[in-house]
């Protein structure tokens, strides 16, 4: 039985990136179950990097296409899905607690792991696209939130596309579409339709009603 487990681990380890190799844990001679993998990933590279979660700490790091760990396991991610790079940037966060409970402080990191702190209280996000733009939903007050674009420096951009909405029941932001022929699609959460804007942030085609 021991030889069988070792053979499986070695075979799988040869085809997986170094950060995601199987690592069995000894739990006694009469064990009926072992933990084969302490890492979580969707095996989808974005902008040349793969997000990998260390299940022992619950924190995310990133490896490159050669299996080298390039960003250590130190980040949380509280939006839907997996963190991912686009345009050389990625949204991540660090969790903490205050007198009202759990808090998240969000950051934009680059592919070398350097971080820019975002001062907004972010409750949802969509990852950066290949042009280096992401969407965040930040609280304005107890009732309302704003959905706005940011660039890879964490600066808010395209003010014509900012939308204010009730926080309760708000939709998650849609995937940030890349520019093509000078235009990019955007999703209007109120009308539930797409429109188009240019690189200056001017709305060229408004969502139909």
PDB file of C-alpha atoms in Angstrom:
ATOM      1  CA  UNK A   1       0.000   0.000   0.000  1.00  0.00           C
ATOM      2  CA  UNK A   2       2.826   2.403   0.893  1.00  0.00           C
ATOM      3  CA  UNK A   3       4.609   1.601  -2.379  1.00  0.00           C
ATOM      4  CA  UNK A   4       1.353   2.216  -4.304  1.00  0.00           C
ATOM      5  CA  UNK A   5       0.860   5.660  -2.748  1.00  0.00           C
ATOM      6  CA  UNK A   6       4.455   6.680  -3.392  1.00  0.00           C
ATOM      7  CA  UNK A   7       4.180   5.597  -7.045  1.00  0.00           C
ATOM      8  CA  UNK A   8       1.042   7.724  -7.546  1.00  0.00           C
ATOM      9  CA  UNK A   9       2.652  10.765  -5.953  1.00  0.00           C
ATOM     10  CA  UNK A  10       5.802  10.500  -8.066  1.00  0.00           C
ATOM     11  CA  UNK A  11       3.858   9.995 -11.305  1.00  0.00           C
ATOM     12  CA  UNK A  12       1.575  12.972 -10.732  1.00  0.00           C
ATOM     13  CA  UNK A  13       4.409  15.153  -9.491  1.00  0.00           C
ATOM     14  CA  UNK A  14       6.214  14.750 -12.815  1.00  0.00           C
ATOM     15  CA  UNK A  15       3.420  16.445 -14.778  1.00  0.00           C
ATOM     16  CA  UNK A  16       2.300  19.138 -12.356  1.00  0.00           C
ATOM     17  CA  UNK A  17       3.998  22.487 -11.655  1.00  0.00           C
ATOM     18  CA  UNK A  18       6.322  22.421  -8.668  1.00  0.00           C
ATOM     19  CA  UNK A  19       3.957  24.476  -6.531  1.00  0.00           C
ATOM     20  CA  UNK A  20       1.100  22.016  -7.060  1.00  0.00           C
ATOM     21  CA  UNK A  21       2.793  18.661  -6.554  1.00  0.00           C
ATOM     22  CA  UNK A  22       1.031  16.071  -4.438  1.00  0.00           C
ATOM     23  CA  UNK A  23       2.347  15.859  -0.870  1.00  0.00           C
ATOM     24  CA  UNK A  24       0.895  12.922   1.108  1.00  0.00           C
ATOM     25  CA  UNK A  25       0.644  13.288   4.888  1.00  0.00           C
ATOM     26  CA  UNK A  26       1.313  10.349   7.229  1.00  0.00           C
ATOM     27  CA  UNK A  27      -1.649   9.748   9.540  1.00  0.00           C
ATOM     28  CA  UNK A  28      -0.897   6.289  10.879  1.00  0.00           C
ATOM     29  CA  UNK A  29      -0.543   2.688   9.752  1.00  0.00           C
ATOM     30  CA  UNK A  30      -4.316   2.059   9.622  1.00  0.00           C
ATOM     31  CA  UNK A  31      -5.093   5.172   7.597  1.00  0.00           C
ATOM     32  CA  UNK A  32      -7.993   4.969   5.151  1.00  0.00           C
ATOM     33  CA  UNK A  33      -7.624   8.532   3.851  1.00  0.00           C
ATOM     34  CA  UNK A  34      -4.665  10.813   3.179  1.00  0.00           C
ATOM     35  CA  UNK A  35      -4.447  14.427   2.021  1.00  0.00           C
ATOM     36  CA  UNK A  36      -2.873  14.196  -1.430  1.00  0.00           C
ATOM     37  CA  UNK A  37      -2.679  17.850  -2.353  1.00  0.00           C
ATOM     38  CA  UNK A  38      -2.389  20.887  -0.094  1.00  0.00           C
ATOM     39  CA  UNK A  39      -2.735  23.327  -2.996  1.00  0.00           C
ATOM     40  CA  UNK A  40      -5.765  24.606  -4.902  1.00  0.00           C
ATOM     41  CA  UNK A  41      -5.625  25.974  -8.441  1.00  0.00           C
ATOM     42  CA  UNK A  42      -7.742  26.060 -11.577  1.00  0.00           C
ATOM     43  CA  UNK A  43      -4.677  25.366 -13.790  1.00  0.00           C
ATOM     44  CA  UNK A  44      -5.480  28.427 -15.934  1.00  0.00           C
ATOM     45  CA  UNK A  45      -2.554  30.759 -16.633  1.00  0.00           C
ATOM     46  CA  UNK A  46      -3.373  34.433 -17.090  1.00  0.00           C
ATOM     47  CA  UNK A  47      -0.746  36.886 -18.300  1.00  0.00           C
ATOM     48  CA  UNK A  48       1.845  34.140 -17.818  1.00  0.00           C
ATOM     49  CA  UNK A  49       1.062  33.426 -14.148  1.00  0.00           C
ATOM     50  CA  UNK A  50      -1.069  30.840 -12.341  1.00  0.00           C
ATOM     51  CA  UNK A  51      -2.836  31.538  -9.029  1.00  0.00           C
ATOM     52  CA  UNK A  52      -2.194  28.809  -6.442  1.00  0.00           C
ATOM     53  CA  UNK A  53      -3.795  28.653  -2.986  1.00  0.00           C
ATOM     54  CA  UNK A  54      -2.019  27.029  -0.047  1.00  0.00           C
ATOM     55  CA  UNK A  55      -4.874  25.211   1.691  1.00  0.00           C
ATOM     56  CA  UNK A  56      -2.913  25.030   4.951  1.00  0.00           C
ATOM     57  CA  UNK A  57      -2.814  28.834   5.274  1.00  0.00           C
ATOM     58  CA  UNK A  58      -5.701  29.787   2.979  1.00  0.00           C
ATOM     59  CA  UNK A  59      -3.440  32.276   1.178  1.00  0.00           C
ATOM     60  CA  UNK A  60      -2.707  32.751  -2.514  1.00  0.00           C
ATOM     61  CA  UNK A  61       0.555  32.987  -4.423  1.00  0.00           C
ATOM     62  CA  UNK A  62       1.544  32.748  -8.090  1.00  0.00           C
ATOM     63  CA  UNK A  63       3.812  30.524 -10.177  1.00  0.00           C
ATOM     64  CA  UNK A  64       5.132  31.023 -13.699  1.00  0.00           C
ATOM     65  CA  UNK A  65       4.878  28.643 -16.652  1.00  0.00           C
ATOM     66  CA  UNK A  66       8.092  26.881 -15.621  1.00  0.00           C
ATOM     67  CA  UNK A  67       6.625  26.065 -12.201  1.00  0.00           C
ATOM     68  CA  UNK A  68       8.691  28.662 -10.321  1.00  0.00           C
ATOM     69  CA  UNK A  69       7.026  30.443  -7.417  1.00  0.00           C
ATOM     70  CA  UNK A  70       7.273  34.149  -8.252  1.00  0.00           C
ATOM     71  CA  UNK A  71       4.883  35.597  -5.646  1.00  0.00           C
ATOM     72  CA  UNK A  72       4.748  34.034  -2.191  1.00  0.00           C
ATOM     73  CA  UNK A  73       1.585  32.706  -0.515  1.00  0.00           C
ATOM     74  CA  UNK A  74       0.546  35.838   1.360  1.00  0.00           C
ATOM     75  CA  UNK A  75      -2.645  37.136  -0.262  1.00  0.00           C
ATOM     76  CA  UNK A  76      -6.373  36.678   0.280  1.00  0.00           C
ATOM     77  CA  UNK A  77      -8.992  36.957  -2.444  1.00  0.00           C
ATOM     78  CA  UNK A  78     -12.633  37.610  -1.572  1.00  0.00           C
ATOM     79  CA  UNK A  79     -14.292  37.963  -4.971  1.00  0.00           C
ATOM     80  CA  UNK A  80     -15.863  35.157  -7.007  1.00  0.00           C
ATOM     81  CA  UNK A  81     -13.502  32.659  -8.610  1.00  0.00           C
ATOM     82  CA  UNK A  82      -9.711  32.792  -8.594  1.00  0.00           C
ATOM     83  CA  UNK A  83      -7.382  35.818  -8.634  1.00  0.00           C
ATOM     84  CA  UNK A  84      -5.855  36.388 -12.039  1.00  0.00           C
ATOM     85  CA  UNK A  85      -3.396  38.712 -13.743  1.00  0.00           C
ATOM     86  CA  UNK A  86      -4.148  40.890 -16.743  1.00  0.00           C
ATOM     87  CA  UNK A  87      -2.076  43.682 -18.236  1.00  0.00           C
ATOM     88  CA  UNK A  88       0.618  43.028 -15.622  1.00  0.00           C
ATOM     89  CA  UNK A  89      -1.671  43.600 -12.607  1.00  0.00           C
ATOM     90  CA  UNK A  90      -3.882  41.613 -10.222  1.00  0.00           C
ATOM     91  CA  UNK A  91      -6.387  42.464  -7.479  1.00  0.00           C
ATOM     92  CA  UNK A  92      -5.787  40.778  -4.107  1.00  0.00           C
ATOM     93  CA  UNK A  93      -6.469  41.603  -0.461  1.00  0.00           C
ATOM     94  CA  UNK A  94      -5.354  41.050   3.117  1.00  0.00           C
ATOM     95  CA  UNK A  95      -7.887  40.159   5.804  1.00  0.00           C
ATOM     96  CA  UNK A  96      -8.059  41.552   9.300  1.00  0.00           C
ATOM     97  CA  UNK A  97     -10.535  42.423  12.044  1.00  0.00           C
ATOM     98  CA  UNK A  98     -11.812  45.607  13.610  1.00  0.00           C
ATOM     99  CA  UNK A  99     -14.436  46.358  16.260  1.00  0.00           C
ATOM    100  CA  UNK A 100     -17.231  45.635  13.745  1.00  0.00           C
ATOM    101  CA  UNK A 101     -15.824  42.303  12.545  1.00  0.00           C
ATOM    102  CA  UNK A 102     -13.818  41.021   9.573  1.00  0.00           C
ATOM    103  CA  UNK A 103     -12.260  43.534   7.172  1.00  0.00           C
ATOM    104  CA  UNK A 104     -10.415  43.346   3.864  1.00  0.00           C
ATOM    105  CA  UNK A 105      -7.780  45.757   2.609  1.00  0.00           C
ATOM    106  CA  UNK A 106      -7.342  45.528  -1.156  1.00  0.00           C
ATOM    107  CA  UNK A 107      -4.196  45.908  -3.225  1.00  0.00           C
ATOM    108  CA  UNK A 108      -3.073  45.959  -6.846  1.00  0.00           C
ATOM    109  CA  UNK A 109       0.060  43.840  -7.277  1.00  0.00           C
ATOM    110  CA  UNK A 110       2.364  43.592 -10.279  1.00  0.00           C
ATOM    111  CA  UNK A 111       4.140  40.478 -11.567  1.00  0.00           C
ATOM    112  CA  UNK A 112       7.112  41.121  -9.284  1.00  0.00           C
ATOM    113  CA  UNK A 113       4.824  41.184  -6.229  1.00  0.00           C
ATOM    114  CA  UNK A 114       5.043  44.927  -5.584  1.00  0.00           C
ATOM    115  CA  UNK A 115       1.758  46.171  -4.092  1.00  0.00           C
ATOM    116  CA  UNK A 116      -0.280  49.372  -4.248  1.00  0.00           C
ATOM    117  CA  UNK A 117      -2.799  49.760  -1.425  1.00  0.00           C
ATOM    118  CA  UNK A 118      -6.345  50.798  -2.374  1.00  0.00           C
ATOM    119  CA  UNK A 119      -8.034  53.058   0.156  1.00  0.00           C
ATOM    120  CA  UNK A 120     -11.574  52.238  -0.980  1.00  0.00           C
ATOM    121  CA  UNK A 121     -13.727  49.781   0.958  1.00  0.00           C
ATOM    122  CA  UNK A 122     -14.147  47.202  -1.807  1.00  0.00           C
ATOM    123  CA  UNK A 123     -16.910  44.605  -1.625  1.00  0.00           C
ATOM    124  CA  UNK A 124     -16.612  43.033  -5.093  1.00  0.00           C
ATOM    125  CA  UNK A 125     -14.437  43.150  -8.190  1.00  0.00           C
ATOM    126  CA  UNK A 126     -13.747  41.840 -11.687  1.00  0.00           C
ATOM    127  CA  UNK A 127     -10.125  41.028 -12.656  1.00  0.00           C
ATOM    128  CA  UNK A 128      -7.839  43.170 -14.783  1.00  0.00           C
ATOM    129  CA  UNK A 129      -8.092  42.694 -18.529  1.00  0.00           C
ATOM    130  CA  UNK A 130      -5.137  42.634 -20.925  1.00  0.00           C
ATOM    131  CA  UNK A 131      -5.272  46.440 -21.242  1.00  0.00           C
ATOM    132  CA  UNK A 132      -4.714  46.879 -17.491  1.00  0.00           C
ATOM    133  CA  UNK A 133      -8.233  47.885 -16.383  1.00  0.00           C
ATOM    134  CA  UNK A 134     -10.365  46.282 -13.677  1.00  0.00           C
ATOM    135  CA  UNK A 135     -13.767  46.903 -12.100  1.00  0.00           C
ATOM    136  CA  UNK A 136     -14.347  47.378  -8.375  1.00  0.00           C
ATOM    137  CA  UNK A 137     -17.496  47.861  -6.322  1.00  0.00           C
ATOM    138  CA  UNK A 138     -16.822  50.135  -3.342  1.00  0.00           C
ATOM    139  CA  UNK A 139     -19.169  51.239  -0.586  1.00  0.00           C
ATOM    140  CA  UNK A 140     -20.212  54.903  -0.478  1.00  0.00           C
ATOM    141  CA  UNK A 141     -22.323  54.769   2.689  1.00  0.00           C
ATOM    142  CA  UNK A 142     -24.519  52.304   4.568  1.00  0.00           C
ATOM    143  CA  UNK A 143     -26.919  51.951   1.616  1.00  0.00           C
ATOM    144  CA  UNK A 144     -25.108  52.691  -1.610  1.00  0.00           C
ATOM    145  CA  UNK A 145     -22.074  51.460  -3.535  1.00  0.00           C
ATOM    146  CA  UNK A 146     -20.275  52.571  -6.679  1.00  0.00           C
ATOM    147  CA  UNK A 147     -19.008  50.415  -9.524  1.00  0.00           C
ATOM    148  CA  UNK A 148     -15.971  52.040 -11.134  1.00  0.00           C
ATOM    149  CA  UNK A 149     -12.992  51.211 -13.334  1.00  0.00           C
ATOM    150  CA  UNK A 150      -9.420  51.375 -12.047  1.00  0.00           C
ATOM    151  CA  UNK A 151      -6.067  51.187 -13.823  1.00  0.00           C
ATOM    152  CA  UNK A 152      -3.016  49.151 -12.824  1.00  0.00           C
ATOM    153  CA  UNK A 153      -1.895  51.959 -10.475  1.00  0.00           C
ATOM    154  CA  UNK A 154      -5.203  51.719  -8.617  1.00  0.00           C
ATOM    155  CA  UNK A 155      -6.449  55.076  -9.924  1.00  0.00           C
ATOM    156  CA  UNK A 156     -10.124  55.465 -10.783  1.00  0.00           C
ATOM    157  CA  UNK A 157     -10.627  56.078 -14.509  1.00  0.00           C
ATOM    158  CA  UNK A 158     -13.463  56.524 -17.016  1.00  0.00           C
ATOM    159  CA  UNK A 159     -15.747  58.634 -14.754  1.00  0.00           C
ATOM    160  CA  UNK A 160     -18.553  58.568 -17.336  1.00  0.00           C
ATOM    161  CA  UNK A 161     -18.936  54.855 -16.630  1.00  0.00           C
ATOM    162  CA  UNK A 162     -19.279  55.104 -12.835  1.00  0.00           C
ATOM    163  CA  UNK A 163     -22.579  53.685 -11.588  1.00  0.00           C
ATOM    164  CA  UNK A 164     -24.135  54.137  -8.142  1.00  0.00           C
ATOM    165  CA  UNK A 165     -26.418  51.385  -6.851  1.00  0.00           C
ATOM    166  CA  UNK A 166     -28.007  49.948  -3.750  1.00  0.00           C
ATOM    167  CA  UNK A 167     -25.510  47.697  -2.001  1.00  0.00           C
ATOM    168  CA  UNK A 168     -28.104  45.102  -1.012  1.00  0.00           C
ATOM    169  CA  UNK A 169     -28.939  42.934  -4.002  1.00  0.00           C
ATOM    170  CA  UNK A 170     -26.337  44.522  -6.271  1.00  0.00           C
ATOM    171  CA  UNK A 171     -25.039  42.435  -9.170  1.00  0.00           C
ATOM    172  CA  UNK A 172     -21.403  41.431  -9.335  1.00  0.00           C
ATOM    173  CA  UNK A 173     -19.468  43.353 -12.002  1.00  0.00           C
ATOM    174  CA  UNK A 174     -19.148  41.704 -15.396  1.00  0.00           C
ATOM    175  CA  UNK A 175     -15.844  40.729 -16.960  1.00  0.00           C
ATOM    176  CA  UNK A 176     -13.868  43.770 -18.124  1.00  0.00           C
ATOM    177  CA  UNK A 177     -13.806  43.646 -21.922  1.00  0.00           C
ATOM    178  CA  UNK A 178     -10.570  44.563 -23.777  1.00  0.00           C
ATOM    179  CA  UNK A 179     -10.329  47.300 -26.385  1.00  0.00           C
ATOM    180  CA  UNK A 180     -10.688  46.312 -30.030  1.00  0.00           C
ATOM    181  CA  UNK A 181     -10.411  48.857 -32.853  1.00  0.00           C
ATOM    182  CA  UNK A 182     -10.357  51.620 -30.248  1.00  0.00           C
ATOM    183  CA  UNK A 183     -13.574  50.608 -28.483  1.00  0.00           C
ATOM    184  CA  UNK A 184     -14.449  48.421 -25.492  1.00  0.00           C
ATOM    185  CA  UNK A 185     -17.808  47.043 -24.404  1.00  0.00           C
ATOM    186  CA  UNK A 186     -19.212  47.867 -20.976  1.00  0.00           C
ATOM    187  CA  UNK A 187     -22.198  46.454 -19.124  1.00  0.00           C
ATOM    188  CA  UNK A 188     -24.853  48.766 -17.685  1.00  0.00           C
ATOM    189  CA  UNK A 189     -26.128  47.060 -14.519  1.00  0.00           C
ATOM    190  CA  UNK A 190     -29.351  49.061 -14.434  1.00  0.00           C
ATOM    191  CA  UNK A 191     -30.375  48.546 -18.064  1.00  0.00           C
ATOM    192  CA  UNK A 192     -28.724  45.113 -18.232  1.00  0.00           C
ATOM    193  CA  UNK A 193     -27.414  45.943 -21.684  1.00  0.00           C
ATOM    194  CA  UNK A 194     -24.006  46.542 -23.262  1.00  0.00           C
ATOM    195  CA  UNK A 195     -22.658  49.762 -24.704  1.00  0.00           C
ATOM    196  CA  UNK A 196     -19.265  50.872 -26.050  1.00  0.00           C
ATOM    197  CA  UNK A 197     -16.716  53.495 -24.966  1.00  0.00           C
ATOM    198  CA  UNK A 198     -13.394  54.727 -26.338  1.00  0.00           C
ATOM    199  CA  UNK A 199      -9.961  54.945 -24.720  1.00  0.00           C
ATOM    200  CA  UNK A 200     -10.697  58.459 -23.474  1.00  0.00           C
ATOM    201  CA  UNK A 201     -13.638  57.083 -21.506  1.00  0.00           C
ATOM    202  CA  UNK A 202     -16.267  58.683 -23.745  1.00  0.00           C
ATOM    203  CA  UNK A 203     -19.423  56.625 -24.287  1.00  0.00           C
ATOM    204  CA  UNK A 204     -19.768  56.096 -28.046  1.00  0.00           C
ATOM    205  CA  UNK A 205     -22.708  53.690 -28.098  1.00  0.00           C
ATOM    206  CA  UNK A 206     -25.118  53.852 -25.184  1.00  0.00           C
ATOM    207  CA  UNK A 207     -26.846  50.705 -23.937  1.00  0.00           C
ATOM    208  CA  UNK A 208     -30.274  50.286 -25.525  1.00  0.00           C
ATOM    209  CA  UNK A 209     -33.306  50.421 -23.237  1.00  0.00           C
TER     210      UNK A 209
END
